[in-house]
PDB file of C-alpha atoms in Angstrom:
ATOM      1  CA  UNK S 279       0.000   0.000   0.000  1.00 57.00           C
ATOM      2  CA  UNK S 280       2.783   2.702   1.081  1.00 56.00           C
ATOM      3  CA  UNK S 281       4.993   1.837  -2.297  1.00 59.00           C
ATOM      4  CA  UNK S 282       1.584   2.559  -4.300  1.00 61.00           C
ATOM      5  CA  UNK S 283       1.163   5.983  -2.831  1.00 60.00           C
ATOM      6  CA  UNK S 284       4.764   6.444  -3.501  1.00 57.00           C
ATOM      7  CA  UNK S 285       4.279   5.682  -7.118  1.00 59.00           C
ATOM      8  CA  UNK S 286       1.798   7.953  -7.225  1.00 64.00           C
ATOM      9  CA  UNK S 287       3.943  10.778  -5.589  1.00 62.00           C
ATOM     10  CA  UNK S 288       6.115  10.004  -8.238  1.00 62.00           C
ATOM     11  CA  UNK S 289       4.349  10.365 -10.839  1.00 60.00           C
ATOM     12  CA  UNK S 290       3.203  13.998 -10.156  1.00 59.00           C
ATOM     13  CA  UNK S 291       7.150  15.165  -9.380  1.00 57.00           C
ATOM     14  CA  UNK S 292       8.051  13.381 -13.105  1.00 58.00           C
ATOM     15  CA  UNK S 293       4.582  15.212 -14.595  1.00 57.00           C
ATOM     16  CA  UNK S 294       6.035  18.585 -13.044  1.00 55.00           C
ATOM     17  CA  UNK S 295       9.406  18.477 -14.781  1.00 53.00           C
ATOM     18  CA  UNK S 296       8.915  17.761 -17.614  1.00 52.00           C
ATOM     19  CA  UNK S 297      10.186  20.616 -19.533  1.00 50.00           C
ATOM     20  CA  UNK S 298       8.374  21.882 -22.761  1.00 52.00           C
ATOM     21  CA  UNK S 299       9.920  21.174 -26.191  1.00 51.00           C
ATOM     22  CA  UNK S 300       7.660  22.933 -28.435  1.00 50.00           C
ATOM     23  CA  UNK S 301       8.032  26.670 -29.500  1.00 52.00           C
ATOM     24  CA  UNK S 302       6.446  29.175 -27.378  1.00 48.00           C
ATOM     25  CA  UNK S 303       3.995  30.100 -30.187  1.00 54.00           C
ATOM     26  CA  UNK S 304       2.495  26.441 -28.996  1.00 68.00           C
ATOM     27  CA  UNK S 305       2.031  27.410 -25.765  1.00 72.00           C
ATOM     28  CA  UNK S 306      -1.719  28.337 -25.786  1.00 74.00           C
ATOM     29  CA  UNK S 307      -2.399  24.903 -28.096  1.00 74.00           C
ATOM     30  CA  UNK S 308      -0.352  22.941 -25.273  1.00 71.00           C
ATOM     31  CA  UNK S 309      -2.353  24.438 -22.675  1.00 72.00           C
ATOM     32  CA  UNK S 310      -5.766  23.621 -24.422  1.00 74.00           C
ATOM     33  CA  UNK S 311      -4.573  20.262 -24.722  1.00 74.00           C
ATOM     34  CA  UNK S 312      -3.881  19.664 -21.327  1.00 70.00           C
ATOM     35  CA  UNK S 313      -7.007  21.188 -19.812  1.00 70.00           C
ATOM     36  CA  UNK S 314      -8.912  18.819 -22.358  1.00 73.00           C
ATOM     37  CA  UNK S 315      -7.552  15.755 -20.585  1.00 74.00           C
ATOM     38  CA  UNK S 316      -9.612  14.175 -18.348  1.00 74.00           C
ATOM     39  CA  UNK S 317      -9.053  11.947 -15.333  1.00 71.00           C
ATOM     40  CA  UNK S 318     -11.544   8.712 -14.804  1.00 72.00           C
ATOM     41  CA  UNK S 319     -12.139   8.551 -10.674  1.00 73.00           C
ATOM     42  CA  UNK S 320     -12.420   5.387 -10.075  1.00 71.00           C
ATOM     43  CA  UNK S 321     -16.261   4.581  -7.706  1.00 76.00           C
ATOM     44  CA  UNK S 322     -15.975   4.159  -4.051  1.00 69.00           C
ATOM     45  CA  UNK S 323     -17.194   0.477  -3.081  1.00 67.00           C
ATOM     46  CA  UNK S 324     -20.323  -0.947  -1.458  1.00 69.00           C
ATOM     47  CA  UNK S 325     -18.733  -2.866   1.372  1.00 62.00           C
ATOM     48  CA  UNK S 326     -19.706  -1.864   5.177  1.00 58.00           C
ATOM     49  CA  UNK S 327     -17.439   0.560   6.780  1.00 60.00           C
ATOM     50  CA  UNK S 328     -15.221  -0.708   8.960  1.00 58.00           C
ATOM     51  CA  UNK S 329     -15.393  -4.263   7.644  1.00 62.00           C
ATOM     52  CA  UNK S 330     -13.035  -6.679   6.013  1.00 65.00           C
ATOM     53  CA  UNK S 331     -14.515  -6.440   2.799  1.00 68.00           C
ATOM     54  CA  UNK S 332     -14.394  -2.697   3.213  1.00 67.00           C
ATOM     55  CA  UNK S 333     -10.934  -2.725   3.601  1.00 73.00           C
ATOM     56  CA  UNK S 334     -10.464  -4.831   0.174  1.00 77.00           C
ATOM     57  CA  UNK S 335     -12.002  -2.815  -1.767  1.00 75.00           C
ATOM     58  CA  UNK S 336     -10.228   0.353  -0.373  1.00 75.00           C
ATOM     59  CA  UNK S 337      -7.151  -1.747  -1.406  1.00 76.00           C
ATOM     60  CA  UNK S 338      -8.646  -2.110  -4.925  1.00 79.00           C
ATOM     61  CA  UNK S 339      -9.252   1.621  -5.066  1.00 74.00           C
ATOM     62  CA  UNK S 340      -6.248   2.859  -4.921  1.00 78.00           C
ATOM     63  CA  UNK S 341      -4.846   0.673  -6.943  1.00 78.00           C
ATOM     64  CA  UNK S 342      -7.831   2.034  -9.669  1.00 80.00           C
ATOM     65  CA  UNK S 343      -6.457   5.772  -8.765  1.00 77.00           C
ATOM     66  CA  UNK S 344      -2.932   4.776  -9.340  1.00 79.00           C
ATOM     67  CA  UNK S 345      -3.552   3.342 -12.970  1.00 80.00           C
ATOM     68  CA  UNK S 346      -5.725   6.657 -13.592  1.00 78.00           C
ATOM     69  CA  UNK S 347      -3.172   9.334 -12.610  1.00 78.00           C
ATOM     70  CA  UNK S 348      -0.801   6.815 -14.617  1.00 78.00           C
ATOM     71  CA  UNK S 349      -3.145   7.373 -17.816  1.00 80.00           C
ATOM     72  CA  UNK S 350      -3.067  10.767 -16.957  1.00 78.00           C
ATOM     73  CA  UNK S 351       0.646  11.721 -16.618  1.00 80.00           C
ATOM     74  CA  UNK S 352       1.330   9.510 -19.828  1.00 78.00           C
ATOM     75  CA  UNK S 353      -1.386  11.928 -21.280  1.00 79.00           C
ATOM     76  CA  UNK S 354       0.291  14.985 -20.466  1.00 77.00           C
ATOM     77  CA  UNK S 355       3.399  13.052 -21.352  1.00 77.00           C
ATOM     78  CA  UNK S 356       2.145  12.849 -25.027  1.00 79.00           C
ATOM     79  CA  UNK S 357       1.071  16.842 -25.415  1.00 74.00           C
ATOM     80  CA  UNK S 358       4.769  17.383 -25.046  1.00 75.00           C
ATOM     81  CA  UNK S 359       5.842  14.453 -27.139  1.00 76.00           C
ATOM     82  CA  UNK S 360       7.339  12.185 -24.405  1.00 78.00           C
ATOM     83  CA  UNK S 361       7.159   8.290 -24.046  1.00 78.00           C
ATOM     84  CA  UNK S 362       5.128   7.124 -21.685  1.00 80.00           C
ATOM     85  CA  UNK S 363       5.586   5.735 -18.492  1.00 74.00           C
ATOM     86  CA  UNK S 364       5.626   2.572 -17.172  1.00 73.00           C
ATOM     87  CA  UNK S 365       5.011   0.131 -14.434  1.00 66.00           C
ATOM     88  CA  UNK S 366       7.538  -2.681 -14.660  1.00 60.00           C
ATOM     89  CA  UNK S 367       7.248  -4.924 -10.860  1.00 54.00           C
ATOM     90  CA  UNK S 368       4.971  -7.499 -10.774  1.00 52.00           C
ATOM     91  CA  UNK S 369       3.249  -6.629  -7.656  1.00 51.00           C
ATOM     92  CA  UNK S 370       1.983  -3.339  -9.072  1.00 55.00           C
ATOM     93  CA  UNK S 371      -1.154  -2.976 -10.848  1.00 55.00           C
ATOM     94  CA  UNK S 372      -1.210  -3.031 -14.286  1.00 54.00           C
ATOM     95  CA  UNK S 373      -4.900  -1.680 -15.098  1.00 55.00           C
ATOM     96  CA  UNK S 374      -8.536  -1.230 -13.537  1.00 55.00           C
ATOM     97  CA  UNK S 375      -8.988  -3.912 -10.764  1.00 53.00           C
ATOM     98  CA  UNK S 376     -12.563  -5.612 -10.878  1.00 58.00           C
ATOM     99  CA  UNK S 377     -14.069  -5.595  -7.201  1.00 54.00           C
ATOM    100  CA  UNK S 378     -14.658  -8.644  -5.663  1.00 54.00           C
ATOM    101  CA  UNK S 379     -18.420  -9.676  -5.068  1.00 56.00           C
ATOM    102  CA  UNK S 380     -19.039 -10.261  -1.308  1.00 49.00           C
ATOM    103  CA  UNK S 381     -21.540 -13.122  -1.064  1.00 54.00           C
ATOM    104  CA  UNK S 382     -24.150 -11.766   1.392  1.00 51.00           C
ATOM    105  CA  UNK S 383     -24.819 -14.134   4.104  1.00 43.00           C
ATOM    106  CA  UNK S 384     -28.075 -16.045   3.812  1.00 49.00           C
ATOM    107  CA  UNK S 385     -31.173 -15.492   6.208  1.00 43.00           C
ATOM    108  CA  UNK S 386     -32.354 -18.267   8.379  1.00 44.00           C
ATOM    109  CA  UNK S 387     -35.752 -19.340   6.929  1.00 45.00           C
ATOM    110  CA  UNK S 388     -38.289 -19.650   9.864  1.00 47.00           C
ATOM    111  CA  UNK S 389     -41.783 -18.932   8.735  1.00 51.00           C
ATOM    112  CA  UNK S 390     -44.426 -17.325  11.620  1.00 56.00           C
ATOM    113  CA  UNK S 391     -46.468 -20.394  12.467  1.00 61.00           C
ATOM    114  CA  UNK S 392     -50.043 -19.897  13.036  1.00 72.00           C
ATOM    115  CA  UNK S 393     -51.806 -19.898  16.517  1.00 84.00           C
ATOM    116  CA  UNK S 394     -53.262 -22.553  17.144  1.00 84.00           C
ATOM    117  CA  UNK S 395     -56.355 -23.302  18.376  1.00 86.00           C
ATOM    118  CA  UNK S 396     -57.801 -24.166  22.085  1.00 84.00           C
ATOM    119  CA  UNK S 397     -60.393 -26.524  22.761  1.00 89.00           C
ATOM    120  CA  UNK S 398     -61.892 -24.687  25.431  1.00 93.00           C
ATOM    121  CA  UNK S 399     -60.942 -21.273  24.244  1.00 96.00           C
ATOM    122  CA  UNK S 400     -62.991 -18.792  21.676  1.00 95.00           C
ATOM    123  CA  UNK S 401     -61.304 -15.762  20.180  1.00 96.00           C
ATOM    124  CA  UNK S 402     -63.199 -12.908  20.783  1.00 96.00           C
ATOM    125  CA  UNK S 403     -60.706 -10.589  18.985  1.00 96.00           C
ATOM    126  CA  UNK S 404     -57.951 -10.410  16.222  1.00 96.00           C
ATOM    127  CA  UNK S 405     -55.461  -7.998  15.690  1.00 96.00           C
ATOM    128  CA  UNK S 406     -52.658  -8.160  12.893  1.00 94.00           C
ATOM    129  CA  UNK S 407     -49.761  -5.586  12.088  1.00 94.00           C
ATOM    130  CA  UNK S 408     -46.432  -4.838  11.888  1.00 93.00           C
ATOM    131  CA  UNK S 409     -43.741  -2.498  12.168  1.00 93.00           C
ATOM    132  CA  UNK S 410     -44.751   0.604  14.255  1.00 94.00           C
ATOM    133  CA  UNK S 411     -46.757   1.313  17.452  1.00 96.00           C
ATOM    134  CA  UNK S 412     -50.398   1.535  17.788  1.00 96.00           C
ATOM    135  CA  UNK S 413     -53.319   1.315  20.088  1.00 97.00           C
ATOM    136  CA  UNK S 414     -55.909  -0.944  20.267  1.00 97.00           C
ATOM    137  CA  UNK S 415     -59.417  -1.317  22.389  1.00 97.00           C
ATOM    138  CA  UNK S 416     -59.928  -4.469  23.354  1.00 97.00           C
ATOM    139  CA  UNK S 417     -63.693  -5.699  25.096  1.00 97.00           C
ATOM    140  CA  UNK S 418     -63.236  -8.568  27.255  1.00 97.00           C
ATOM    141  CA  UNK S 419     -66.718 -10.004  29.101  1.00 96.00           C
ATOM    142  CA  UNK S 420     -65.302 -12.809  30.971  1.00 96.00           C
ATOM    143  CA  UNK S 421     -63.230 -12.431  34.575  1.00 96.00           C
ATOM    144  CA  UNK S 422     -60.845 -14.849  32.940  1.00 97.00           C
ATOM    145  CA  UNK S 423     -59.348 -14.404  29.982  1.00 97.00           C
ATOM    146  CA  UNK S 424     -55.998 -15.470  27.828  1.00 97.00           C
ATOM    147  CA  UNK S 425     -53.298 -13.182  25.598  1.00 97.00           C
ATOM    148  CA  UNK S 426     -51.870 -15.236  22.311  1.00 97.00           C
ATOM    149  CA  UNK S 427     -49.519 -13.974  19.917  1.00 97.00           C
ATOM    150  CA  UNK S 428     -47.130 -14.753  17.324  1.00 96.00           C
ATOM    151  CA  UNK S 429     -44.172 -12.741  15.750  1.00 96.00           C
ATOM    152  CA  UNK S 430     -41.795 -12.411  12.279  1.00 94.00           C
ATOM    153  CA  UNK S 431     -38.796 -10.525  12.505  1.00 92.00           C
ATOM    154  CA  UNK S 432     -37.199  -8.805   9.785  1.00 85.00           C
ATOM    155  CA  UNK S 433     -33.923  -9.732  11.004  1.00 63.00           C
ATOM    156  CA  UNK S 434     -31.726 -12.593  11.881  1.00 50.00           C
ATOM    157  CA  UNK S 435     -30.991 -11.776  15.798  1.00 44.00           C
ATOM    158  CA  UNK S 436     -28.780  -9.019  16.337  1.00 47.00           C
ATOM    159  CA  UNK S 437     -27.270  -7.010  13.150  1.00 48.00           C
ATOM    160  CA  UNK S 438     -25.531  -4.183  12.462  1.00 46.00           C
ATOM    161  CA  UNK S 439     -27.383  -0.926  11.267  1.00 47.00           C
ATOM    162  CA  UNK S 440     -25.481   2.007   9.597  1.00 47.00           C
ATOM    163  CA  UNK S 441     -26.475   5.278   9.375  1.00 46.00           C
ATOM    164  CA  UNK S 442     -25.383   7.608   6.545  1.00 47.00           C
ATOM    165  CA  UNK S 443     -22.727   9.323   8.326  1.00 49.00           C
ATOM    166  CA  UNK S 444     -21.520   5.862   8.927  1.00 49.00           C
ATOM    167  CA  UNK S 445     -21.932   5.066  12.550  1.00 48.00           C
ATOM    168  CA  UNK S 446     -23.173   1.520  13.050  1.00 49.00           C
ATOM    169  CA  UNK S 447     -25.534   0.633  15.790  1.00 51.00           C
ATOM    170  CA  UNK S 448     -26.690  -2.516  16.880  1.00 59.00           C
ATOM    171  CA  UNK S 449     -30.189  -3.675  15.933  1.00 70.00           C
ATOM    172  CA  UNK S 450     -32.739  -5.773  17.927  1.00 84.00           C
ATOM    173  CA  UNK S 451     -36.288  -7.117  16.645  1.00 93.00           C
ATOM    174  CA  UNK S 452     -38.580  -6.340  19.284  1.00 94.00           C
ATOM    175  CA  UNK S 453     -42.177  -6.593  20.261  1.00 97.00           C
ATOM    176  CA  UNK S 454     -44.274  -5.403  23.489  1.00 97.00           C
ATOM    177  CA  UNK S 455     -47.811  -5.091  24.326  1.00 98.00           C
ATOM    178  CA  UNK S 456     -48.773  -2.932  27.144  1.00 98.00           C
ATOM    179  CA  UNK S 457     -51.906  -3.896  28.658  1.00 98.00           C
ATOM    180  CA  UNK S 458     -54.010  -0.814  30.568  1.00 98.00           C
ATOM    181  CA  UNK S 459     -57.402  -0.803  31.784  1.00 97.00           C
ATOM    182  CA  UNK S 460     -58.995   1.559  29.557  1.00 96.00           C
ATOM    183  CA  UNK S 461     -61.319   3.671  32.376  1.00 95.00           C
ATOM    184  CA  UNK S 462     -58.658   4.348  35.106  1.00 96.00           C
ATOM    185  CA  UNK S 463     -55.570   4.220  32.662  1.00 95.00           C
ATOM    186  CA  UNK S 464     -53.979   1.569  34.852  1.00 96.00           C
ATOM    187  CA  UNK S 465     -51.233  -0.383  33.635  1.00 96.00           C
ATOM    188  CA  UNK S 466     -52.475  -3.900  33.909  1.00 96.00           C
ATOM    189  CA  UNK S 467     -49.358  -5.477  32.488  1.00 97.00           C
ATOM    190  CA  UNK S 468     -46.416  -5.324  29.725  1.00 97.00           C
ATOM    191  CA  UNK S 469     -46.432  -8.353  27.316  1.00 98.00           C
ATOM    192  CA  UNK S 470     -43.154  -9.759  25.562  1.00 97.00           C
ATOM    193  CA  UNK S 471     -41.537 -12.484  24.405  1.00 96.00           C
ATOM    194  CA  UNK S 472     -39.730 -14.517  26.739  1.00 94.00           C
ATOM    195  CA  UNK S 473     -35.844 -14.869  25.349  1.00 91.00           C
ATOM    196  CA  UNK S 474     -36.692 -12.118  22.632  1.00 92.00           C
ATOM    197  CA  UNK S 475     -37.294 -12.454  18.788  1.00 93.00           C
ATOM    198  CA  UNK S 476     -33.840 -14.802  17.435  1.00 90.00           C
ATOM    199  CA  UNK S 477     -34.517 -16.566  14.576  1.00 87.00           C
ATOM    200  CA  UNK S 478     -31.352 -18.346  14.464  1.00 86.00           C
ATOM    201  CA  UNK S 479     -31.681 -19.383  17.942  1.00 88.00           C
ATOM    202  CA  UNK S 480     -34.850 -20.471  17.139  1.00 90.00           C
ATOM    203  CA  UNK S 481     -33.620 -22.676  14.234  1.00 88.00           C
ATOM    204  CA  UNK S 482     -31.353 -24.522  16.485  1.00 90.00           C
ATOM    205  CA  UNK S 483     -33.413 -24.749  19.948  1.00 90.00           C
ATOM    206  CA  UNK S 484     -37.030 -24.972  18.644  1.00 91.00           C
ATOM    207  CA  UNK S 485     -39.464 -22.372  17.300  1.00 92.00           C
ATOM    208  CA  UNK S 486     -41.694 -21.150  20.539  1.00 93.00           C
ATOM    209  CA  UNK S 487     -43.771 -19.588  18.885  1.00 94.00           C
ATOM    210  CA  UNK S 488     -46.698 -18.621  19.582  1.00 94.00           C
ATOM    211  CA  UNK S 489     -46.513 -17.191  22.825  1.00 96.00           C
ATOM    212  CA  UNK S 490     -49.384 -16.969  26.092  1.00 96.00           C
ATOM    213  CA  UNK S 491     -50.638 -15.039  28.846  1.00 97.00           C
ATOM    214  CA  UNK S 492     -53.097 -15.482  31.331  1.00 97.00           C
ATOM    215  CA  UNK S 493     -54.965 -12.554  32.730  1.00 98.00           C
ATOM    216  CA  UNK S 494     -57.622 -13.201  36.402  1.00 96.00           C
ATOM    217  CA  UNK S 495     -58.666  -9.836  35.777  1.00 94.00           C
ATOM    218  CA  UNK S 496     -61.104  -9.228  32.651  1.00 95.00           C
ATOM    219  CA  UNK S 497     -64.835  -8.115  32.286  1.00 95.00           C
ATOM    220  CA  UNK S 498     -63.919  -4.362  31.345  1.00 96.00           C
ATOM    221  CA  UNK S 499     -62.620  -3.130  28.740  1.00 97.00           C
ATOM    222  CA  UNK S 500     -58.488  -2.862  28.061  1.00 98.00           C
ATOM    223  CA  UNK S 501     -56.195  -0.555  25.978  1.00 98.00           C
ATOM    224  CA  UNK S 502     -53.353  -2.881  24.176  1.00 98.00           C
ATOM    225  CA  UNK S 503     -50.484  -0.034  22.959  1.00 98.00           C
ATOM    226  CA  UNK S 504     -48.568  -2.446  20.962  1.00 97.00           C
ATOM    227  CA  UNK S 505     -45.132  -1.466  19.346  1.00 96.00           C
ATOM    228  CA  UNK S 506     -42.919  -3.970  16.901  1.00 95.00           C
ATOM    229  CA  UNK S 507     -39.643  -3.168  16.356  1.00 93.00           C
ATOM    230  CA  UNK S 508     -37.987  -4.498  12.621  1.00 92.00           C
ATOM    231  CA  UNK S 509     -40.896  -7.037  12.463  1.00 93.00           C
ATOM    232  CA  UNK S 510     -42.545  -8.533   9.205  1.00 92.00           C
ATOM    233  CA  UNK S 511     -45.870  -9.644  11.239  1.00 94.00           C
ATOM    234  CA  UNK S 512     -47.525 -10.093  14.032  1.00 95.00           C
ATOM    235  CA  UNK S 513     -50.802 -11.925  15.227  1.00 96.00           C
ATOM    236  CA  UNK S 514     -52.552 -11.462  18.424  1.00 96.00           C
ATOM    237  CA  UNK S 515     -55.939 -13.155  19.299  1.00 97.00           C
ATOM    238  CA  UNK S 516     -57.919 -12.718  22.863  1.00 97.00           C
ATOM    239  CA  UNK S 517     -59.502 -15.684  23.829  1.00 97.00           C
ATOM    240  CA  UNK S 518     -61.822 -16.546  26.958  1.00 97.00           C
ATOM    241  CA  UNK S 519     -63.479 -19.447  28.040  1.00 96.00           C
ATOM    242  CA  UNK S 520     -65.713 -20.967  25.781  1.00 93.00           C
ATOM    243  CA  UNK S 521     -69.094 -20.787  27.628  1.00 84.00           C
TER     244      UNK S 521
END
């Protein structure tokens, strides 16, 4: 890496003296010559920052700006009839490299299975979303009643997230339902899954989805404020006994 930048320090000193051969009544074509050559810049890759493949293709690029300011001081070169110059070691790029494709890594497949259904249970409501927060009333006539729900995350556990100015954060698929009674504003409860939302986990240990939660404390009527967090789905159904 340092003997490429050194190349390329090299080539501007030999660019600067080179010393003009043609008469001075050229000098205005020379000049319009040189201000019509044009440098390619080489694009900037699509790697993370801060990763391995980042660093690659950093490598890459400045091997792609060496060759370019190569073309170029052989261009200038040629205005004032010089040969051009060339790269002779084996270990130093001879033209344009062709990034590497990074494979991306592939997303554990594990579908949202759907609730199932309880003998001695009827679903009295439904409620299906996704990614966002909302609130939902919820009627419950029976003293005893039962919370199921199911959930797809977008993600494979934890991943990183980058932001434009290229800070990376870690991100986490979650999902909560906070359960208040809707005429005193009382929080009965805050619902979520137990071990959080891992898919890969889940493809190793068992899916546990869906998820329950009994309530002793019904006949009113409840507030759910649900918010899901990098989620494709979700499913929740309140059931009570069947009578």
């Amino acid at each position: 890496m340092r003997r490429i930048i050194l190349w390329i320090i090299a080539f501007f000193c030999l660019s600067c003296l080179v010393v003009p051969v043609a008469p001075l009544s050229d000098e205005e074509q020379i000049f319009k010559e040189i201000q019509n050559i044009s440098v390619t810049v080489p694009p900037t890759g699509t790697a993370v920052l801060g990763s391995k493949e980042s660093m690659t293709e950093y490598g890459q690029w400045l091997n792609n700006i060496a060759v370019a300011l190569m073309n170029y001081a052989n261009a200038v070169l040629r205005v004032f009839g010089q040969k051009d110059l060339h790269w002779t070691e084996e270990n130093l790029p001879q033209g344009p490299v062709t990034p590497s494709v990074i494979n991306p890594i592939p997303a554990v497949s594990v579908t949202a299975p759907p609730i199932r259904q309880s003998p001695d249970l009827d679903t009295v409501q439904t409620i299906s979303g996704g990614s966002g927060t909302r609130t939902v009333s919820v009627n419950v006539p029976s003293g005893y009643w039962e919370l199921w729900y199911t959930v797809d995350p977008i993600v494979t556990g934890a991943q990183d997230s980058h932001s434009a100015t290229g800070s990376q954060s870690a991100v986490f698929p979650t999902f909560s339902i906070k359960v208040t009674d809707a005429k005193t504003s009382q929080e009965i409860e805050t619902v979520e899954p137990p071990g959080g939302l891992d898919k890969t986990l889940w493809a190793r240990a068992g899916d546990p989805r869906p998820w329950s939660k009994r309530f002793f404390k019904g006949g009113r009527e409840f507030q759910f404020e649900i918010t899901a967090r990098h989620v494709k789905s979700y499913v929740i159904e309140v059931r009570i006994p069947k009578s």
